[in-house]
Amino acid sequence: MAERTVRIALVGLGNLGRRFASILAEKHQALRDAYGIDLRLVGAVDSRGVAEAAVGLDPAKVAEIKAAGGTAAEYPGCGRKGVSALEFVQVVDADILCEASPVHLDAGGEPGLSCIRTALSRGLHVVTPNKGPIVLAHAELTALAAKHGVCLRFDGTVAGGLPAINLGARDLRGARIERIEAVPNLVTGLVLDLLATGVGWDAAIERVREEGILEADPDWDLDGWDAAAKLVILANAVLGVPARLEDVRREGIRGVSLERAQRAAKRGERLRLVALARLGADGGYTLRVAPQALRPDHPLGNLKAKAMGIVYETDIYGTITASIEEETPVPSAATMLRDLLDILLD
Ligand SMILES: NC(=O)c1ccc[n+]([C@@H]2O[C@H](COP(=O)([O-])OP(=O)(O)OC[C@H]3O[C@@H](n4cnc5c(N)ncnc54)[C@H](OP(=O)(O)O)[C@@H]3O)[C@@H](O)[C@H]2O)c1
């Protein structure tokens, strides 16, 4: 089999980025054997600097440096301190950008948005699990990708490792999607389950913080912004509706009392933050995020604490449910490989 080398530039080496580097190391030979693809990490950048090597970095070494709290700039012989993500993307000689920096909606989706714009304009494919740029600029970025003849994939932006977008955008083609109901956020499910077992609000937040999955700004999860962002992405990418965050009627979980959570548990119901898109008689979709008690016979009524799921109701493919239990960020990190292979093998 003829082999082709694919040069990867990686922005963001946190929970996801460094795990993606580990996946590249672990899967390198298997991907060569199966598809004749030699994935080569030619550069990686974090908030403090960059490591670059045209012959390829050792992704396991990058992951090791980051797991120990270091920076890419410390990579032996190839590191430079103080190089920004955008400076790196402007010049890197690569085929694909994997962008895994923080969401930063309040900072206009930066640095992710500029990095993605620049990469697409330079003719690089882009994969990203970063919701910020997609929520803010889905139409612009998809048009930019088309203009430059490259692909933009972001399957990891909704419900971690669950292929929620792919399922809707690819496998339901030809259908009228009448309803999407999703539990796309881990943090709120965990908090609600703790409340249901009688753990108070403050202790529940502390427990989730200890798990390392609470964002630096807890409002993002607890006030439903994260779920609303994911619903906006589903609306744009799956339903073809150019929705924005302000189009979502949003209620977070802060108003849920211990009593309400315990009452639901006694009835055998799972209280979850549900993101809903419903097709109306006028042909438009209403978008809503709110806590909801899901009965055991609901398709998402038996989700475990660290699980997320989605239900698509369609006119011709029936009702399809998918869910994922995500104990670690590995499945979310792996979405970058899924997206990348989707681009390379299509
Ligand atoms: N964690 C999950 O389970 C999960 C699931 C699905 C999607 N996502 C999305 O994936 C993205 C990454 O998440 P994460 O959990 O890996 O985040 P994270 O642990 O906070 O890591 C963010 C990485 O980006 C780097 N960074 C921050 N600001 C930067 C800047 N201005 N320039 C260059 N690099 C910068 C950080 O550098 P330092 O290492 O130097 O701090 C770090 O390496 C986010 O958009 C998140 O919403 C995460």
XYZ file of C-alpha atoms and ligand atoms in Angstrom:
394
model
C 0.000 0.000 0.000
C 1.360 3.423 -0.953
C 1.891 5.450 2.176
C 1.130 9.121 2.598
C 2.427 11.365 5.322
C -0.061 13.761 6.893
C 1.447 16.658 8.847
C -0.464 17.707 11.950
C -0.251 21.019 13.815
C -1.750 20.932 17.294
C -2.978 23.966 19.246
C -3.792 23.388 22.924
C -2.151 20.682 25.010
C -4.481 20.441 27.985
C -6.873 17.644 28.967
C -7.711 16.944 25.340
C -4.656 18.079 23.394
C -2.137 16.071 25.392
C -4.367 13.000 25.324
C -4.704 13.392 21.575
C -0.894 13.430 21.376
C -0.875 10.147 23.340
C -3.446 8.679 20.949
C -1.238 9.669 17.985
C 1.663 7.812 19.588
C -0.422 4.770 20.486
C -2.202 4.441 17.128
C 0.611 5.419 14.769
C 1.560 1.956 13.563
C -2.019 0.634 13.474
C -3.088 3.552 11.238
C -0.135 2.931 8.919
C -1.057 -0.732 8.672
C -4.793 -0.169 8.186
C -4.865 2.902 5.960
C -1.321 3.615 4.793
C -1.384 6.932 6.635
C 1.677 8.187 8.497
C 0.388 10.815 10.931
C 3.250 13.152 11.773
C 3.006 15.769 14.530
C 5.075 18.640 13.112
C 4.235 21.221 15.756
C 2.406 21.744 19.033
C 1.700 24.921 20.965
C 0.322 25.799 24.391
C -0.100 29.102 26.218
C 3.634 29.390 26.872
C 5.311 28.336 23.667
C 5.796 25.934 20.816
C 7.659 22.805 19.770
C 8.249 22.381 16.047
C 10.069 19.837 13.878
C 9.434 19.160 10.193
C 10.682 15.572 10.643
C 8.099 15.105 13.379
C 7.949 15.424 17.144
C 7.539 12.374 19.338
C 3.883 12.822 20.418
C 4.447 10.612 23.475
C 7.202 13.003 24.582
C 4.890 16.010 24.094
C 2.210 14.279 26.181
C 4.762 13.417 28.866
C 6.030 17.007 29.136
C 2.454 18.315 29.439
C 1.360 15.648 31.952
C 4.276 16.785 34.129
C 3.011 20.393 34.015
C 5.562 21.646 31.491
C 5.244 23.530 28.221
C 5.800 22.484 24.621
C 8.629 25.036 24.597
C 10.612 22.643 26.825
C 10.705 19.958 24.135
C 14.408 19.095 23.784
C 16.009 20.878 20.834
C 12.724 21.987 19.196
C 11.064 24.326 21.679
C 10.655 28.091 21.677
C 9.115 30.117 24.490
C 6.706 32.988 23.912
C 5.443 31.976 20.458
C 1.666 32.459 20.318
C -0.810 29.978 18.855
C -1.660 32.370 16.035
C 1.993 33.052 15.180
C 2.486 29.290 15.003
C -0.573 28.681 12.765
C 0.420 31.540 10.433
C 3.645 29.809 9.397
C 3.468 26.103 10.234
C 4.022 23.770 7.287
C 1.201 21.305 7.905
C -1.813 19.628 6.294
C -4.233 19.667 9.220
C -4.754 21.899 12.234
C -6.111 20.212 15.364
C -7.379 23.072 17.522
C -8.004 22.295 21.218
C -7.735 25.593 23.072
C -10.358 26.783 25.612
C -13.840 27.962 24.519
C -13.503 31.641 25.597
C -16.832 32.896 24.195
C -16.485 36.132 26.132
C -13.154 36.727 24.363
C -14.725 36.260 20.934
C -13.751 32.584 20.748
C -10.036 33.446 20.795
C -7.423 32.219 20.257
C -9.312 29.377 18.540
C -11.298 31.455 16.059
C -8.284 33.307 14.604
C -6.270 30.098 14.435
C -9.059 28.305 12.562
C -9.662 31.212 10.163
C -5.953 31.440 9.432
C -5.515 27.696 8.929
C -8.499 27.408 6.559
C -7.310 30.445 4.589
C -3.856 28.855 4.274
C -5.407 25.665 2.870
C -5.157 23.477 5.979
C -8.004 21.195 6.984
C -9.211 21.878 10.532
C -10.602 19.634 13.246
C -11.643 21.027 16.601
C -13.573 20.057 19.735
C -13.659 23.774 20.665
C -17.261 25.060 20.716
C -16.366 28.758 20.792
C -15.444 29.331 17.136
C -18.270 27.109 15.865
C -20.956 28.784 17.983
C -19.784 32.238 16.955
C -18.918 31.685 13.307
C -20.236 28.395 11.908
C -21.486 29.910 8.638
C -18.367 32.002 8.080
C -15.992 29.126 8.778
C -17.833 26.551 6.643
C -17.886 29.075 3.763
C -14.176 29.759 4.268
C -13.399 26.026 4.205
C -15.410 25.592 0.985
C -13.683 28.601 -0.619
C -10.257 27.102 0.045
C -11.262 23.520 -0.809
C -10.564 22.147 2.660
C -12.640 20.495 5.388
C -13.723 21.679 8.818
C -14.864 19.002 11.297
C -15.989 19.529 14.893
C -17.684 16.327 16.017
C -16.145 16.662 19.493
C -17.970 19.901 20.254
C -21.212 18.168 21.295
C -21.456 15.468 24.004
C -17.760 14.562 24.249
C -16.843 11.385 22.407
C -20.397 10.674 21.245
C -20.662 11.097 17.445
C -23.782 13.212 17.969
C -23.156 15.612 15.079
C -21.976 12.952 12.640
C -25.078 10.883 13.334
C -27.416 13.766 12.647
C -25.537 15.447 9.802
C -24.495 12.339 7.911
C -26.583 9.319 8.792
C -29.943 11.106 8.854
C -29.536 12.761 5.467
C -32.833 12.898 3.606
C -34.929 12.915 6.766
C -37.004 15.635 8.359
C -35.716 15.846 11.918
C -38.746 16.567 14.052
C -37.085 16.663 17.424
C -33.655 16.515 18.993
C -33.442 15.871 22.680
C -29.960 15.777 24.169
C -28.224 15.452 27.498
C -24.956 16.944 26.288
C -23.262 18.027 29.529
C -21.522 15.864 32.165
C -21.157 18.350 35.004
C -24.849 19.097 35.429
C -25.765 15.383 35.430
C -23.240 14.688 38.164
C -24.439 17.618 40.293
C -28.091 16.622 39.863
C -27.333 13.008 40.833
C -25.509 14.188 43.957
C -28.456 16.428 44.910
C -30.768 13.433 44.398
C -28.785 11.445 46.974
C -29.113 14.244 49.527
C -25.695 15.933 49.035
C -26.149 19.711 49.424
C -25.395 22.239 46.652
C -22.016 23.449 47.966
C -20.727 19.935 48.633
C -21.964 18.783 45.218
C -20.077 21.590 43.453
C -16.964 20.777 45.466
C -17.195 17.081 44.523
C -17.499 17.933 40.837
C -14.593 20.354 41.110
C -12.486 17.560 42.639
C -13.326 15.384 39.625
C -11.527 18.059 37.544
C -14.386 18.527 35.103
C -15.840 21.825 36.321
C -14.807 24.758 34.083
C -12.851 27.585 35.730
C -16.109 29.541 35.420
C -18.806 27.224 36.917
C -21.597 29.392 35.426
C -20.703 28.008 32.012
C -22.056 24.583 32.999
C -24.486 25.363 35.819
C -26.335 28.181 34.040
C -26.767 26.069 30.929
C -24.429 28.000 28.622
C -22.501 24.881 27.670
C -25.695 22.969 26.809
C -27.039 25.988 24.899
C -23.780 26.280 22.918
C -24.055 22.616 21.972
C -27.671 23.079 20.923
C -26.653 26.020 18.729
C -24.021 23.838 17.059
C -26.566 21.051 16.464
C -29.005 23.598 15.020
C -26.391 24.957 12.609
C -24.609 21.755 11.649
C -27.478 19.250 11.682
C -30.715 21.220 11.239
C -29.304 23.850 8.893
C -30.684 26.629 11.091
C -28.376 29.644 11.551
C -29.189 29.858 15.269
C -27.215 31.881 17.786
C -26.941 31.605 21.562
C -29.604 34.274 22.082
C -32.126 32.104 20.182
C -32.027 29.453 22.944
C -34.504 29.741 25.852
C -32.103 28.813 28.610
C -32.643 27.746 32.190
C -29.682 26.261 34.084
C -29.777 23.956 37.100
C -29.109 26.483 39.875
C -32.824 26.723 40.652
C -33.128 22.965 41.290
C -33.734 22.318 44.976
C -32.584 19.277 46.932
C -36.272 18.411 47.444
C -37.029 18.476 43.704
C -34.033 16.261 42.928
C -34.918 13.786 45.680
C -38.599 13.693 44.664
C -37.616 12.814 41.089
C -35.257 10.087 42.340
C -38.021 8.570 44.495
C -40.211 8.300 41.383
C -37.325 6.530 39.595
C -36.757 9.539 37.336
C -33.401 11.003 36.262
C -33.170 14.764 36.544
C -31.004 16.072 33.699
C -30.286 19.334 31.907
C -31.971 18.675 28.567
C -31.316 20.540 25.306
C -34.322 20.381 23.022
C -34.909 21.395 19.401
C -38.533 20.950 18.326
C -39.926 21.440 14.836
C -43.035 23.634 14.910
C -46.032 23.761 12.582
C -44.489 26.834 10.924
C -41.425 24.807 9.880
C -39.140 26.565 12.381
C -37.402 25.055 15.391
C -37.769 26.176 18.983
C -34.596 25.758 20.988
C -34.685 25.270 24.738
C -32.372 24.207 27.554
C -33.927 23.338 30.914
C -33.742 20.778 33.734
C -36.182 17.957 33.159
C -37.124 14.784 35.051
C -36.748 11.885 32.608
C -38.892 8.832 33.330
C -37.297 5.363 33.199
C -39.059 4.643 29.905
C -37.583 7.785 28.292
C -34.747 6.850 25.861
C -32.347 8.875 28.048
C -34.035 7.974 31.338
C -31.348 5.541 32.476
C -28.202 7.537 31.800
C -25.503 6.961 34.417
C -23.892 9.920 36.202
C -21.018 10.234 33.712
C -23.068 9.654 30.604
C -24.414 11.859 27.835
C -26.896 11.073 25.114
C -28.979 12.247 22.199
C -32.330 11.272 20.673
C -33.227 12.098 17.086
C -36.880 11.796 16.048
C -37.236 11.711 12.280
C -39.952 11.183 9.690
C -38.364 8.250 7.846
C -35.546 6.766 9.966
C -37.626 6.403 13.132
C -36.287 7.438 16.523
C -32.569 6.935 17.061
C -30.881 7.146 20.441
C -27.145 7.172 21.139
C -25.307 7.576 24.408
C -21.822 7.444 25.840
C -20.338 6.828 29.260
C -17.260 8.996 29.507
C -15.150 8.234 32.570
C -12.084 10.112 31.251
C -11.473 12.779 28.557
C -9.941 10.141 26.227
C -13.088 9.684 24.077
C -13.396 13.467 23.697
C -9.731 13.690 22.675
C -10.229 10.802 20.254
C -12.864 12.788 18.338
C -9.941 14.669 16.760
C -8.668 11.387 15.315
C -12.189 10.476 14.176
C -12.578 13.821 12.396
C -9.141 13.608 10.911
C -9.709 10.120 9.486
C -13.113 11.225 8.229
C -11.358 13.916 6.193
C -8.468 11.744 5.014
C -10.407 8.616 4.119
C -13.516 10.125 2.513
N -12.212 18.353 28.617
C -13.169 17.743 27.949
O -13.630 16.674 28.346
C -13.721 18.323 26.657
C -14.701 17.608 25.955
C -15.152 18.101 24.738
C -14.670 19.319 24.256
N -13.740 20.012 24.978
C -13.216 21.271 24.430
O -11.870 21.061 23.995
C -11.096 22.240 24.199
C -9.909 21.893 25.076
O -10.394 21.436 26.321
P -9.398 21.005 27.491
O -10.213 20.371 28.534
O -8.248 20.268 26.906
O -8.885 22.435 27.992
P -7.666 22.731 28.955
O -7.311 21.507 29.745
O -7.979 23.996 29.651
O -6.427 22.975 27.952
C -6.369 24.088 27.129
C -5.030 24.107 26.401
O -4.999 25.279 25.594
C -3.837 26.023 25.922
N -4.122 27.431 25.801
C -4.901 28.226 26.573
N -4.879 29.494 26.119
C -4.043 29.492 25.058
C -3.576 30.494 24.189
N -3.984 31.760 24.298
N -2.709 30.137 23.212
C -2.286 28.861 23.077
N -2.699 27.861 23.875
C -3.565 28.183 24.844
C -3.481 25.655 27.346
O -2.091 25.930 27.537
P -1.315 25.515 28.889
O -1.157 24.020 28.816
O -0.015 26.239 28.750
O -2.170 25.988 30.012
C -3.824 24.185 27.337
O -2.766 23.439 26.811
C -12.039 23.257 24.837
O -12.504 24.111 23.856
C -13.147 22.400 25.432
O -14.382 23.064 25.512
C -13.248 19.538 26.161
